[in-house]
Short mmCIF file of C-alpha atoms in Angstrom, two decimals:
data_model
loop_
_atom_site.label_atom_id
_atom_site.label_comp_id
_atom_site.label_asym_id
_atom_site.label_seq_id
_atom_site.Cartn_x
_atom_site.Cartn_y
_atom_site.Cartn_z
CA MET A 271 161.26 -86.80 -122.53
CA LYS A 272 159.57 -83.87 -120.88
CA SER A 273 161.71 -81.43 -119.05
CA ALA A 274 161.08 -78.44 -116.72
CA VAL A 275 163.44 -75.55 -116.15
CA ILE A 276 162.98 -73.91 -112.81
CA VAL A 277 163.28 -70.08 -112.97
CA PHE A 278 164.34 -68.30 -109.85
CA PRO A 279 164.78 -64.41 -109.57
CA GLY A 280 168.36 -63.70 -110.59
CA ILE A 281 168.96 -66.78 -112.72
CA ASN A 282 170.37 -65.89 -116.20
CA ARG A 283 170.98 -69.21 -117.96
CA GLU A 284 167.44 -70.45 -118.18
CA ARG A 285 167.03 -69.51 -121.86
CA ASP A 286 170.39 -71.06 -122.83
CA MET A 287 169.22 -74.28 -120.97
CA ALA A 288 165.86 -74.20 -122.70
CA ARG A 289 167.42 -73.78 -126.03
CA ALA A 290 169.91 -76.73 -125.47
CA LEU A 291 167.02 -79.01 -124.31
CA SER A 292 165.01 -78.05 -127.33
CA LEU A 293 167.82 -78.50 -129.80
CA VAL A 294 168.65 -81.89 -128.47
CA SER A 295 165.24 -83.27 -127.58
CA GLY A 296 163.12 -81.49 -130.24
CA ARG A 297 160.84 -80.58 -127.39
CA GLU A 298 160.47 -77.22 -125.56
CA PRO A 299 160.83 -77.51 -121.84
CA GLU A 300 158.20 -76.11 -119.49
CA MET A 301 159.52 -73.03 -117.69
CA VAL A 302 158.41 -73.16 -113.99
CA TRP A 303 158.52 -70.10 -111.74
CA HIS A 304 160.06 -70.58 -108.30
CA ALA A 305 156.81 -69.53 -106.59
CA ALA A 306 154.92 -72.53 -107.90
CA THR A 307 154.18 -75.37 -105.61
CA ALA A 308 153.87 -78.16 -108.07
CA LEU A 309 155.65 -79.34 -111.28
CA PRO A 310 153.57 -79.63 -114.45
CA ALA A 311 152.26 -83.21 -115.00
CA GLY A 312 154.43 -85.80 -116.61
CA ILE A 313 157.82 -84.09 -116.07
CA ASP A 314 160.77 -86.51 -116.35
CA LEU A 315 163.62 -84.13 -115.95
CA VAL A 316 163.92 -81.10 -113.71
CA VAL A 317 166.75 -78.57 -114.42
CA LEU A 318 167.93 -75.95 -112.10
CA PRO A 319 169.84 -73.56 -114.34
CA GLY A 320 172.74 -71.31 -113.71
CA GLY A 321 172.93 -67.64 -112.70
CA PHE A 322 172.82 -65.68 -109.54
CA SER A 323 169.56 -66.37 -107.76
CA TYR A 324 168.75 -63.74 -105.25
CA GLY A 325 172.07 -62.02 -106.08
CA ASP A 326 173.90 -64.72 -104.23
CA TYR A 327 172.90 -62.98 -101.03
CA LEU A 328 173.67 -64.84 -97.79
CA ARG A 329 175.28 -67.79 -99.56
CA CYS A 330 175.07 -68.89 -103.23
CA GLY A 331 171.92 -70.78 -103.67
CA ALA A 332 170.82 -70.54 -99.98
CA ILE A 333 167.53 -68.64 -100.51
CA ALA A 334 166.54 -70.28 -103.74
CA ALA A 335 166.95 -73.64 -101.95
CA ARG A 336 164.14 -72.64 -99.69
CA ALA A 337 161.72 -71.42 -102.50
CA PRO A 338 158.26 -72.88 -102.69
CA ILE A 339 158.92 -75.07 -105.79
CA MET A 340 161.74 -76.85 -103.92
CA ASP A 341 159.42 -79.23 -102.04
CA ALA A 342 158.01 -80.39 -105.40
CA VAL A 343 161.66 -80.80 -106.73
CA ARG A 344 162.58 -82.73 -103.50
CA ALA A 345 159.56 -85.04 -104.03
CA HIS A 346 160.56 -85.58 -107.79
CA ALA A 347 164.05 -86.48 -106.76
CA GLY A 348 162.67 -88.71 -103.95
CA LYS A 349 160.84 -90.78 -106.56
CA GLY A 350 164.12 -91.50 -108.23
CA ALA A 351 163.29 -89.05 -111.10
CA LEU A 352 165.98 -86.98 -112.73
CA VAL A 353 167.20 -83.64 -111.42
CA LEU A 354 170.14 -81.70 -112.97
CA GLY A 355 171.59 -78.55 -111.45
CA ILE A 356 174.14 -76.60 -113.36
CA CYS A 357 176.41 -73.98 -111.66
CA ASN A 358 174.12 -71.95 -109.35
CA GLY A 359 171.72 -75.05 -109.79
CA PHE A 360 174.38 -77.22 -108.29
CA GLN A 361 174.77 -74.70 -105.37
CA ILE A 362 171.16 -74.72 -104.91
CA LEU A 363 170.99 -78.53 -104.73
CA CYS A 364 173.71 -78.62 -102.12
CA GLU A 365 171.94 -75.94 -100.07
CA ALA A 366 168.66 -77.85 -100.36
CA GLY A 367 170.36 -80.97 -99.00
CA LEU A 368 169.73 -82.92 -102.29
CA LEU A 369 173.50 -83.19 -102.82
CA PRO A 370 176.05 -83.38 -100.07
CA GLY A 371 178.78 -80.72 -99.44
CA VAL A 372 179.21 -77.09 -100.30
CA LEU A 373 180.60 -74.89 -103.05
CA MET A 374 183.01 -72.45 -101.50
CA ARG A 375 184.81 -69.51 -102.95
CA ASN A 376 187.37 -70.43 -105.63
CA THR A 377 190.76 -70.68 -103.90
CA ARG A 378 192.27 -67.90 -105.96
CA LEU A 379 189.30 -65.68 -104.97
CA LYS A 380 188.63 -64.92 -108.63
CA PHE A 381 185.37 -65.28 -110.67
CA ILE A 382 186.62 -67.48 -113.52
CA CYS A 383 184.92 -67.41 -116.94
CA LYS A 384 186.69 -69.61 -119.45
CA GLU A 385 186.59 -72.95 -121.21
CA VAL A 386 187.94 -75.88 -119.22
CA HIS A 387 188.59 -79.61 -119.80
CA LEU A 388 186.60 -82.19 -117.93
CA ARG A 389 187.12 -85.93 -117.80
CA VAL A 390 184.06 -88.18 -117.90
CA GLU A 391 184.62 -90.64 -115.09
CA ARG A 392 182.00 -93.18 -116.03
CA SER A 393 179.49 -93.62 -118.82
CA ASP A 394 176.86 -95.86 -117.03
CA THR A 395 174.73 -93.02 -115.72
CA PRO A 396 171.78 -91.28 -117.17
CA PHE A 397 173.98 -87.96 -117.17
CA THR A 398 176.93 -89.52 -118.83
CA ARG A 399 175.74 -92.24 -121.07
CA GLY A 400 176.22 -89.97 -124.04
CA TYR A 401 180.00 -90.10 -123.43
CA ASN A 402 182.56 -92.84 -122.93
CA ALA A 403 184.39 -93.16 -119.75
CA GLY A 404 187.70 -91.29 -119.91
CA ASP A 405 186.38 -88.89 -122.58
CA VAL A 406 187.89 -85.45 -122.18
CA VAL A 407 185.34 -82.76 -123.09
CA ARG A 408 185.34 -79.02 -123.21
CA MET A 409 182.83 -76.83 -121.48
CA PRO A 410 182.81 -73.26 -120.28
CA VAL A 411 182.75 -72.24 -116.60
CA ALA A 412 181.58 -68.96 -115.12
CA HIS A 413 181.55 -68.96 -111.37
CA GLY A 414 183.17 -67.46 -108.25
CA GLU A 415 182.10 -70.29 -105.93
CA GLY A 416 182.83 -73.54 -107.41
CA ASN A 417 185.39 -74.96 -104.92
CA TYR A 418 183.60 -78.23 -104.00
CA ILE A 419 184.21 -79.29 -100.44
CA ALA A 420 182.62 -81.82 -97.95
CA ASP A 421 183.82 -83.59 -94.81
CA GLU A 422 186.25 -86.48 -95.22
CA ALA A 423 183.73 -89.19 -94.83
CA THR A 424 181.47 -87.71 -97.54
CA ILE A 425 184.44 -87.33 -100.01
CA ALA A 426 185.39 -90.97 -99.36
CA ARG A 427 181.84 -92.05 -100.06
CA LEU A 428 181.62 -90.03 -103.13
CA GLU A 429 184.92 -91.59 -104.44
CA GLY A 430 184.08 -95.08 -103.10
CA GLU A 431 180.68 -95.21 -104.65
CA GLY A 432 181.74 -93.81 -108.06
CA ARG A 433 179.65 -90.81 -107.56
CA VAL A 434 182.04 -88.31 -109.22
CA LEU A 435 180.99 -88.03 -112.85
CA PHE A 436 183.17 -85.16 -114.06
CA ARG A 437 186.63 -83.76 -112.99
CA TYR A 438 188.63 -80.73 -113.97
CA VAL A 439 191.66 -82.05 -115.85
CA ALA A 440 194.54 -81.04 -118.16
CA PRO A 441 193.73 -81.09 -121.91
CA ASP A 442 195.38 -84.64 -122.04
CA GLY A 443 192.94 -85.88 -119.45
CA SER A 444 195.44 -86.03 -116.60
CA LEU A 445 194.80 -84.72 -113.16
CA ASP A 446 196.92 -81.62 -112.62
CA PRO A 447 196.47 -79.09 -109.78
CA GLU A 448 197.20 -76.35 -112.31
CA PHE A 449 193.99 -77.22 -114.13
CA ASN A 450 191.94 -77.54 -110.87
CA PHE A 451 191.35 -73.86 -111.20
CA ASN A 452 188.89 -73.44 -108.47
CA GLY A 453 190.43 -75.73 -105.93
CA ALA A 454 187.67 -78.30 -105.69
CA THR A 455 188.31 -81.35 -103.59
CA HIS A 456 189.86 -84.02 -105.86
CA ALA A 457 189.02 -81.74 -108.83
CA MET A 458 185.30 -82.61 -108.67
CA ALA A 459 183.33 -80.75 -111.15
CA GLY A 460 180.13 -82.87 -111.21
CA ILE A 461 178.69 -85.32 -108.64
CA VAL A 462 175.59 -87.36 -108.20
CA ASN A 463 173.48 -88.20 -105.10
CA GLU A 464 173.26 -91.62 -103.63
CA GLY A 465 170.47 -92.73 -105.93
CA GLY A 466 172.31 -91.59 -108.93
CA ASN A 467 169.37 -89.49 -110.21
CA VAL A 468 170.38 -86.05 -109.00
CA MET A 469 173.50 -84.44 -110.55
CA GLY A 470 175.21 -81.10 -109.86
CA LEU A 471 177.77 -79.75 -112.35
CA MET A 472 179.57 -76.41 -112.23
CA PRO A 473 180.44 -76.12 -115.94
CA HIS A 474 177.86 -75.16 -118.47
CA PRO A 475 177.05 -78.02 -121.05
CA GLU A 476 174.14 -75.86 -122.37
CA ASN A 477 176.59 -73.41 -123.78
CA HIS A 478 178.40 -75.94 -125.93
CA VAL A 479 175.55 -77.43 -128.08
CA ASP A 480 175.49 -75.38 -131.28
CA PRO A 481 178.17 -75.66 -134.01
CA ALA A 482 177.35 -72.15 -135.00
CA ILE A 483 178.90 -70.91 -131.78
CA GLY A 484 181.64 -73.31 -131.10
CA PRO A 485 182.29 -76.80 -129.80
CA THR A 486 179.38 -79.08 -129.22
CA ASP A 487 180.79 -81.25 -126.37
CA GLY A 488 177.84 -80.31 -124.11
CA ARG A 489 175.38 -82.20 -126.27
CA GLY A 490 176.35 -85.56 -125.06
CA LEU A 491 175.00 -84.77 -121.66
CA PHE A 492 171.61 -83.92 -123.00
CA ALA A 493 171.56 -86.54 -125.61
CA GLY A 494 172.37 -89.17 -122.93
CA LEU A 495 169.53 -87.94 -120.80
CA MET A 496 167.06 -88.16 -123.76
CA GLU A 497 168.26 -91.72 -124.59
CA HIS A 498 167.87 -92.68 -120.92
CA GLY A 499 164.40 -91.16 -120.96
CA SER A 500 163.27 -92.97 -124.13
CA ARG A 501 164.45 -96.29 -122.86
CA ALA A 502 162.67 -95.83 -119.41
CA ALA A 503 159.47 -94.78 -121.09
CA MET B 13 163.42 -57.53 -78.65
CA LYS B 14 166.89 -57.21 -80.31
CA ALA B 15 169.20 -60.03 -81.01
CA ARG B 16 172.43 -60.78 -82.69
CA VAL B 17 173.34 -63.92 -84.60
CA THR B 18 176.93 -64.66 -85.52
CA VAL B 19 177.79 -67.24 -88.06
CA THR B 20 181.36 -68.37 -88.39
CA LEU B 21 183.05 -71.06 -90.46
CA LYS B 22 183.82 -74.27 -88.60
CA PRO B 23 187.43 -74.83 -87.66
CA GLY B 24 189.25 -76.55 -90.46
CA VAL B 25 187.09 -75.19 -93.20
CA LEU B 26 189.30 -73.34 -95.65
CA ASP B 27 188.45 -69.67 -95.70
CA PRO B 28 189.97 -68.04 -98.76
CA GLN B 29 188.59 -64.53 -97.91
CA GLY B 30 189.87 -64.70 -94.36
CA LYS B 31 193.27 -65.61 -95.81
CA ALA B 32 193.16 -62.61 -98.24
CA ILE B 33 192.29 -60.27 -95.26
CA GLU B 34 194.95 -61.89 -93.24
CA GLY B 35 197.52 -61.21 -96.12
CA ALA B 36 196.25 -57.55 -96.32
CA LEU B 37 196.56 -56.77 -92.69
CA LYS B 38 200.05 -58.17 -92.71
CA SER B 39 200.97 -56.03 -95.76
CA LEU B 40 199.60 -52.94 -93.93
CA GLY B 41 202.25 -53.64 -91.29
CA ILE B 42 199.61 -54.49 -88.53
CA GLU B 43 201.68 -56.55 -86.06
CA GLY B 44 200.97 -59.76 -84.47
CA VAL B 45 198.05 -60.89 -86.68
CA ALA B 46 198.19 -64.81 -86.41
CA SER B 47 195.12 -65.61 -88.50
CA VAL B 48 191.82 -64.23 -89.64
CA ARG B 49 188.60 -66.03 -90.24
CA GLN B 50 185.64 -64.14 -91.79
CA GLY B 51 182.05 -64.59 -90.59
CA LYS B 52 178.67 -62.86 -90.67
CA VAL B 53 176.70 -60.93 -88.21
CA PHE B 54 172.90 -60.54 -88.29
CA ASP B 55 171.15 -57.89 -86.13
CA ILE B 56 167.61 -59.10 -85.90
CA GLU B 57 164.59 -57.44 -84.18
CA LEU B 58 161.95 -59.82 -83.03
CA ALA B 59 158.27 -59.45 -81.87
CA ALA B 60 158.90 -62.09 -79.12
CA LYS B 61 158.31 -60.92 -75.60
CA ASP B 62 160.49 -63.32 -73.62
CA LYS B 63 164.00 -64.38 -74.14
CA LYS B 64 163.22 -68.12 -74.41
CA THR B 65 160.87 -67.75 -77.37
CA ALA B 66 163.20 -65.42 -79.05
CA GLU B 67 166.07 -67.81 -78.69
CA ALA B 68 164.07 -70.73 -80.01
CA ALA B 69 162.87 -68.72 -83.08
CA LEU B 70 166.50 -67.65 -83.77
CA LYS B 71 167.78 -71.24 -83.46
CA ASN B 72 165.21 -72.24 -85.92
CA ALA B 73 166.18 -69.36 -88.19
CA CYS B 74 169.88 -70.49 -88.07
CA GLU B 75 169.08 -74.15 -88.73
CA LYS B 76 166.75 -73.29 -91.65
CA LEU B 77 168.56 -70.48 -93.37
CA LEU B 78 171.16 -68.28 -91.73
CA ALA B 79 173.82 -70.97 -91.38
CA ASN B 80 174.91 -73.82 -93.51
CA THR B 81 175.62 -76.20 -90.77
CA VAL B 82 177.86 -78.34 -93.10
CA ILE B 83 180.54 -75.71 -92.91
CA GLU B 84 179.27 -73.09 -90.40
CA ASN B 85 178.66 -72.67 -86.60
CA TYR B 86 176.21 -70.06 -85.24
CA ARG B 87 175.81 -68.25 -82.00
CA VAL B 88 172.58 -66.56 -80.84
CA GLU B 89 172.57 -63.68 -78.35
CA VAL B 90 169.33 -62.08 -77.24
CA LEU B 91 170.26 -58.49 -76.31
CA GLY B 92 166.81 -57.61 -74.67
#
Protein backbone atom coordinates (compact mmCIF):
# COMPACT_ATOMS: atom_id res chain seq x y z
CA MET A 1 0.00 0.00 0.00
CA LYS A 2 1.40 3.37 -1.02
CA SER A 3 0.68 6.29 1.23
CA ALA A 4 1.22 10.03 1.10
CA VAL A 5 1.48 12.39 4.06
CA ILE A 6 0.44 15.96 3.29
CA VAL A 7 2.67 18.59 4.87
CA PHE A 8 1.15 21.97 5.65
CA PRO A 9 3.08 24.85 7.23
CA GLY A 10 2.72 24.53 11.00
CA ILE A 11 2.05 20.80 11.03
CA ASN A 12 4.23 18.96 13.55
CA ARG A 13 3.19 15.29 13.54
CA GLU A 14 4.14 14.45 9.99
CA ARG A 15 7.33 12.64 10.96
CA ASP A 16 5.58 10.61 13.67
CA MET A 17 3.01 9.67 11.05
CA ALA A 18 5.66 8.76 8.47
CA ARG A 19 7.44 6.63 11.05
CA ALA A 20 4.26 4.80 12.04
CA LEU A 21 3.37 4.12 8.40
CA SER A 22 6.89 2.87 7.68
CA LEU A 23 6.98 0.67 10.78
CA VAL A 24 3.67 -1.01 10.04
CA SER A 25 3.81 -1.19 6.25
CA GLY A 26 7.56 -1.47 5.70
CA ARG A 27 7.25 1.26 3.13
CA GLU A 28 8.15 4.94 3.46
CA PRO A 29 5.28 7.26 2.65
CA GLU A 30 5.67 10.09 0.17
CA MET A 31 5.78 13.50 1.84
CA VAL A 32 3.70 15.93 -0.22
CA TRP A 33 3.97 19.69 0.25
CA HIS A 34 0.68 21.58 0.51
CA ALA A 35 1.46 23.76 -2.51
CA ALA A 36 1.58 20.74 -4.85
CA THR A 37 -1.41 20.41 -7.13
CA ALA A 38 -1.27 16.65 -7.67
CA LEU A 39 -0.62 13.54 -5.60
CA PRO A 40 2.23 11.21 -6.67
CA ALA A 41 1.04 8.41 -8.94
CA GLY A 42 -0.38 5.26 -7.41
CA ILE A 43 -1.18 6.59 -3.93
CA ASP A 44 -3.70 4.45 -2.05
CA LEU A 45 -3.87 6.30 1.26
CA VAL A 46 -3.63 10.04 1.88
CA VAL A 47 -2.91 11.14 5.45
CA LEU A 48 -3.42 14.63 6.84
CA PRO A 49 -1.34 14.66 10.02
CA GLY A 50 -1.72 16.64 13.24
CA GLY A 51 -0.21 19.92 14.28
CA PHE A 52 -1.13 23.54 14.03
CA SER A 53 -1.41 24.37 10.34
CA TYR A 54 -1.16 28.12 9.83
CA GLY A 55 -0.93 28.57 13.60
CA ASP A 56 -4.64 27.71 13.90
CA TYR A 57 -5.31 31.24 12.61
CA LEU A 58 -8.91 32.12 11.71
CA ARG A 59 -10.23 28.66 12.68
CA CYS A 60 -8.37 25.37 13.17
CA GLY A 61 -7.69 23.86 9.76
CA ALA A 62 -9.53 26.63 7.89
CA ILE A 63 -6.61 27.89 5.83
CA ALA A 64 -5.05 24.48 5.18
CA ALA A 65 -8.44 23.28 3.91
CA ARG A 66 -8.08 25.79 1.05
CA ALA A 67 -4.47 24.83 0.15
CA PRO A 68 -3.69 23.91 -3.49
CA ILE A 69 -3.21 20.20 -2.71
CA MET A 70 -6.72 19.91 -1.31
CA ASP A 71 -8.33 19.70 -4.75
CA ALA A 72 -6.25 16.58 -5.40
CA VAL A 73 -7.19 15.20 -1.96
CA ARG A 74 -10.85 15.89 -2.73
CA ALA A 75 -10.55 14.09 -6.07
CA HIS A 76 -8.80 11.13 -4.35
CA ALA A 77 -11.64 10.92 -1.80
CA GLY A 78 -14.20 11.31 -4.58
CA LYS A 79 -12.88 8.13 -6.23
CA GLY A 80 -13.58 6.25 -3.01
CA ALA A 81 -9.88 6.07 -2.12
CA LEU A 82 -8.72 6.28 1.50
CA VAL A 83 -8.12 9.54 3.36
CA LEU A 84 -7.17 9.69 7.05
CA GLY A 85 -7.07 12.94 9.03
CA ILE A 86 -5.60 12.91 12.52
CA CYS A 87 -6.19 15.78 14.97
CA ASN A 88 -5.55 18.94 12.94
CA GLY A 89 -6.03 16.70 9.90
CA PHE A 90 -9.57 15.93 11.16
CA GLN A 91 -10.20 19.67 11.56
CA ILE A 92 -8.92 20.26 8.02
CA LEU A 93 -11.22 17.56 6.60
CA CYS A 94 -14.22 19.19 8.30
CA GLU A 95 -13.25 22.64 7.04
CA ALA A 96 -12.76 21.22 3.54
CA GLY A 97 -16.26 19.74 3.62
CA LEU A 98 -14.96 16.18 3.29
CA LEU A 99 -16.44 15.37 6.69
CA PRO A 100 -19.52 16.95 8.25
CA GLY A 101 -19.53 19.06 11.41
CA VAL A 102 -16.93 21.13 13.21
CA LEU A 103 -14.40 20.68 16.00
CA MET A 104 -15.02 23.43 18.55
CA ARG A 105 -13.09 24.55 21.63
CA ASN A 106 -12.98 21.89 24.34
CA THR A 107 -15.84 22.61 26.74
CA ARG A 108 -13.44 23.14 29.63
CA LEU A 109 -11.41 25.55 27.47
CA LYS A 110 -8.15 23.71 28.11
CA PHE A 111 -5.62 22.24 25.75
CA ILE A 112 -5.60 18.60 26.82
CA CYS A 113 -2.54 16.42 26.34
CA LYS A 114 -2.90 12.95 27.85
CA GLU A 115 -3.64 9.33 27.12
CA VAL A 116 -7.33 8.47 26.73
CA HIS A 117 -9.41 5.34 26.27
CA LEU A 118 -11.33 4.81 23.05
CA ARG A 119 -13.94 2.23 22.22
CA VAL A 120 -13.87 0.78 18.72
CA GLU A 121 -17.50 0.83 17.59
CA ARG A 122 -17.20 -1.51 14.62
CA SER A 123 -14.48 -3.50 12.94
CA ASP A 124 -15.86 -3.86 9.41
CA THR A 125 -14.23 -0.71 8.02
CA PRO A 126 -10.79 -0.17 6.43
CA PHE A 127 -9.87 2.01 9.42
CA THR A 128 -10.89 -0.39 12.16
CA ARG A 129 -10.48 -3.88 10.73
CA GLY A 130 -7.30 -4.27 12.78
CA TYR A 131 -9.48 -4.22 15.92
CA ASN A 132 -12.57 -6.01 17.17
CA ALA A 133 -15.80 -4.13 17.77
CA GLY A 134 -15.97 -3.20 21.45
CA ASP A 135 -12.19 -3.18 21.91
CA VAL A 136 -10.98 -0.49 24.30
CA VAL A 137 -7.70 0.99 23.12
CA ARG A 138 -5.41 3.66 24.52
CA MET A 139 -4.19 6.58 22.43
CA PRO A 140 -2.79 9.98 23.31
CA VAL A 141 -4.67 13.21 22.60
CA ALA A 142 -3.21 16.70 22.32
CA HIS A 143 -5.72 19.32 21.31
CA GLY A 144 -7.62 22.42 22.36
CA GLU A 145 -10.37 22.06 19.77
CA GLY A 146 -11.69 18.53 19.72
CA ASN A 147 -15.26 19.10 20.77
CA TYR A 148 -17.10 17.61 17.81
CA ILE A 149 -20.44 19.19 16.97
CA ALA A 150 -22.86 19.07 14.05
CA ASP A 151 -26.52 19.82 13.58
CA GLU A 152 -29.05 17.33 14.93
CA ALA A 153 -29.85 15.83 11.55
CA THR A 154 -26.14 15.17 10.87
CA ILE A 155 -25.62 13.59 14.29
CA ALA A 156 -28.66 11.39 13.74
CA ARG A 157 -27.29 10.31 10.36
CA LEU A 158 -23.81 9.58 11.76
CA GLU A 159 -25.34 7.43 14.49
CA GLY A 160 -27.97 5.83 12.26
CA GLU A 161 -25.48 4.90 9.55
CA GLY A 162 -22.86 3.58 11.97
CA ARG A 163 -20.35 6.24 10.99
CA VAL A 164 -18.93 6.75 14.47
CA LEU A 165 -15.88 4.48 14.62
CA PHE A 166 -14.25 5.59 17.88
CA ARG A 167 -15.69 7.10 21.08
CA TYR A 168 -14.10 8.46 24.24
CA VAL A 169 -14.92 6.05 27.05
CA ALA A 170 -13.98 5.07 30.60
CA PRO A 171 -11.21 2.44 30.93
CA ASP A 172 -13.89 -0.27 31.21
CA GLY A 173 -15.36 0.78 27.88
CA SER A 174 -18.50 2.43 29.25
CA LEU A 175 -19.72 5.84 28.18
CA ASP A 176 -19.12 8.28 31.01
CA PRO A 177 -19.35 12.10 30.72
CA GLU A 178 -16.32 12.30 33.00
CA PHE A 179 -14.21 10.64 30.30
CA ASN A 180 -15.65 12.67 27.44
CA PHE A 181 -12.96 15.21 28.32
CA ASN A 182 -13.51 17.61 25.40
CA GLY A 183 -17.31 17.59 25.40
CA ALA A 184 -17.73 16.03 21.95
CA THR A 185 -21.30 15.20 20.91
CA HIS A 186 -22.03 11.58 21.94
CA ALA A 187 -18.31 11.31 22.85
CA MET A 188 -17.39 11.05 19.17
CA ALA A 189 -13.63 10.76 18.65
CA GLY A 190 -13.53 9.40 15.10
CA ILE A 191 -16.09 9.48 12.30
CA VAL A 192 -16.23 8.52 8.63
CA ASN A 193 -17.86 10.12 5.61
CA GLU A 194 -20.84 8.70 3.81
CA GLY A 195 -18.68 6.55 1.54
CA GLY A 196 -16.74 5.12 4.51
CA ASN A 197 -13.40 6.01 2.90
CA VAL A 198 -12.56 9.27 4.71
CA MET A 199 -11.96 9.17 8.46
CA GLY A 200 -11.20 11.95 10.92
CA LEU A 201 -9.83 11.01 14.35
CA MET A 202 -8.76 13.41 17.11
CA PRO A 203 -6.42 11.07 19.07
CA HIS A 204 -2.98 10.12 17.77
CA PRO A 205 -2.64 6.42 16.84
CA GLU A 206 0.76 7.21 15.26
CA ASN A 207 2.20 7.86 18.72
CA HIS A 208 1.34 4.42 20.05
CA VAL A 209 3.06 2.10 17.63
CA ASP A 210 6.49 1.41 19.11
CA PRO A 211 6.96 -0.84 22.19
CA ALA A 212 10.18 1.06 22.98
CA ILE A 213 8.02 4.05 23.83
CA GLY A 214 4.92 2.54 25.34
CA PRO A 215 1.63 0.96 24.32
CA THR A 216 1.15 -0.12 20.72
CA ASP A 217 -2.63 0.18 20.49
CA GLY A 218 -2.34 2.54 17.51
CA ARG A 219 -0.80 -0.17 15.33
CA GLY A 220 -4.17 -1.81 14.71
CA LEU A 221 -5.38 1.18 12.76
CA PHE A 222 -2.41 1.15 10.39
CA ALA A 223 -2.25 -2.63 10.19
CA GLY A 224 -5.95 -2.71 9.28
CA LEU A 225 -5.42 -0.14 6.54
CA MET A 226 -2.51 -2.14 5.12
CA GLU A 227 -4.54 -5.34 5.20
CA HIS A 228 -7.39 -3.57 3.45
CA GLY A 229 -4.93 -2.27 0.85
CA SER A 230 -3.42 -5.68 0.16
CA ARG A 231 -6.86 -7.25 -0.31
CA ALA A 232 -8.02 -4.50 -2.60
CA ALA A 233 -4.86 -4.75 -4.68
CA MET B 1 -13.00 51.17 -0.22
CA LYS B 2 -13.20 50.08 3.40
CA ALA B 3 -15.42 47.36 4.73
CA ARG B 4 -16.12 45.47 7.89
CA VAL B 5 -17.08 41.82 8.08
CA THR B 6 -18.53 40.50 11.32
CA VAL B 7 -18.64 36.76 11.94
CA THR B 8 -20.72 35.44 14.82
CA LEU B 9 -21.70 32.01 16.04
CA LYS B 10 -25.16 30.89 15.05
CA PRO B 11 -27.73 30.88 17.83
CA GLY B 12 -27.71 27.60 19.69
CA VAL B 13 -24.05 26.79 18.98
CA LEU B 14 -22.28 26.38 22.31
CA ASP B 15 -19.66 29.10 22.81
CA PRO B 16 -17.32 28.06 25.64
CA GLN B 17 -15.20 31.19 25.23
CA GLY B 18 -18.24 33.48 25.43
CA LYS B 19 -19.34 31.60 28.56
CA ALA B 20 -15.92 32.12 30.17
CA ILE B 21 -16.00 35.83 29.35
CA GLU B 22 -19.53 36.07 30.71
CA GLY B 23 -18.35 34.48 33.96
CA ALA B 24 -15.39 36.88 34.16
CA LEU B 25 -17.62 39.92 33.64
CA LYS B 26 -19.94 38.71 36.37
CA SER B 27 -17.05 38.12 38.74
CA LEU B 28 -15.86 41.69 38.06
CA GLY B 29 -19.20 42.86 39.38
CA ILE B 30 -20.36 44.28 36.06
CA GLU B 31 -24.08 44.37 36.49
CA GLY B 32 -26.80 43.21 34.19
CA VAL B 33 -24.75 40.94 31.90
CA ALA B 34 -27.25 38.37 30.67
CA SER B 35 -25.01 36.56 28.19
CA VAL B 36 -21.89 36.94 26.04
CA ARG B 37 -21.22 35.47 22.60
CA GLN B 38 -17.76 35.94 21.12
CA GLY B 39 -17.29 36.68 17.42
CA LYS B 40 -14.73 38.04 14.98
CA VAL B 41 -14.39 41.34 13.14
CA PHE B 42 -12.39 41.76 9.90
CA ASP B 43 -11.56 45.26 8.67
CA ILE B 44 -10.85 44.92 4.97
CA GLU B 45 -9.65 47.38 2.37
CA LEU B 46 -10.77 46.68 -1.17
CA ALA B 47 -9.76 47.90 -4.59
CA ALA B 48 -13.39 47.81 -5.75
CA LYS B 49 -14.78 51.18 -6.79
CA ASP B 50 -18.46 50.59 -6.23
CA LYS B 51 -20.40 49.24 -3.30
CA LYS B 52 -22.08 46.44 -5.20
CA THR B 53 -18.80 44.90 -6.44
CA ALA B 54 -17.30 45.23 -2.97
CA GLU B 55 -20.26 43.50 -1.35
CA ALA B 56 -20.16 40.67 -3.86
CA ALA B 57 -16.43 40.13 -3.28
CA LEU B 58 -16.89 40.12 0.50
CA LYS B 59 -19.80 37.71 0.37
CA ASN B 60 -17.62 35.39 -1.69
CA ALA B 61 -14.79 35.81 0.84
CA CYS B 62 -17.16 34.91 3.69
CA GLU B 63 -18.55 31.84 1.97
CA LYS B 64 -15.11 30.60 0.92
CA LEU B 65 -13.03 31.33 3.98
CA LEU B 66 -13.97 33.94 6.59
CA ALA B 67 -16.97 32.09 8.01
CA ASN B 68 -17.66 28.43 8.55
CA THR B 69 -21.32 28.53 7.65
CA VAL B 70 -21.96 25.26 9.49
CA ILE B 71 -21.68 27.16 12.77
CA GLU B 72 -21.28 30.84 11.90
CA ASN B 73 -23.27 33.73 10.42
CA TYR B 74 -21.63 36.71 8.78
CA ARG B 75 -22.53 40.33 8.11
CA VAL B 76 -20.90 42.54 5.48
CA GLU B 77 -20.81 46.33 5.80
CA VAL B 78 -19.19 48.49 3.14
CA LEU B 79 -18.12 51.66 4.92
CA GLY B 80 -17.17 53.61 1.77
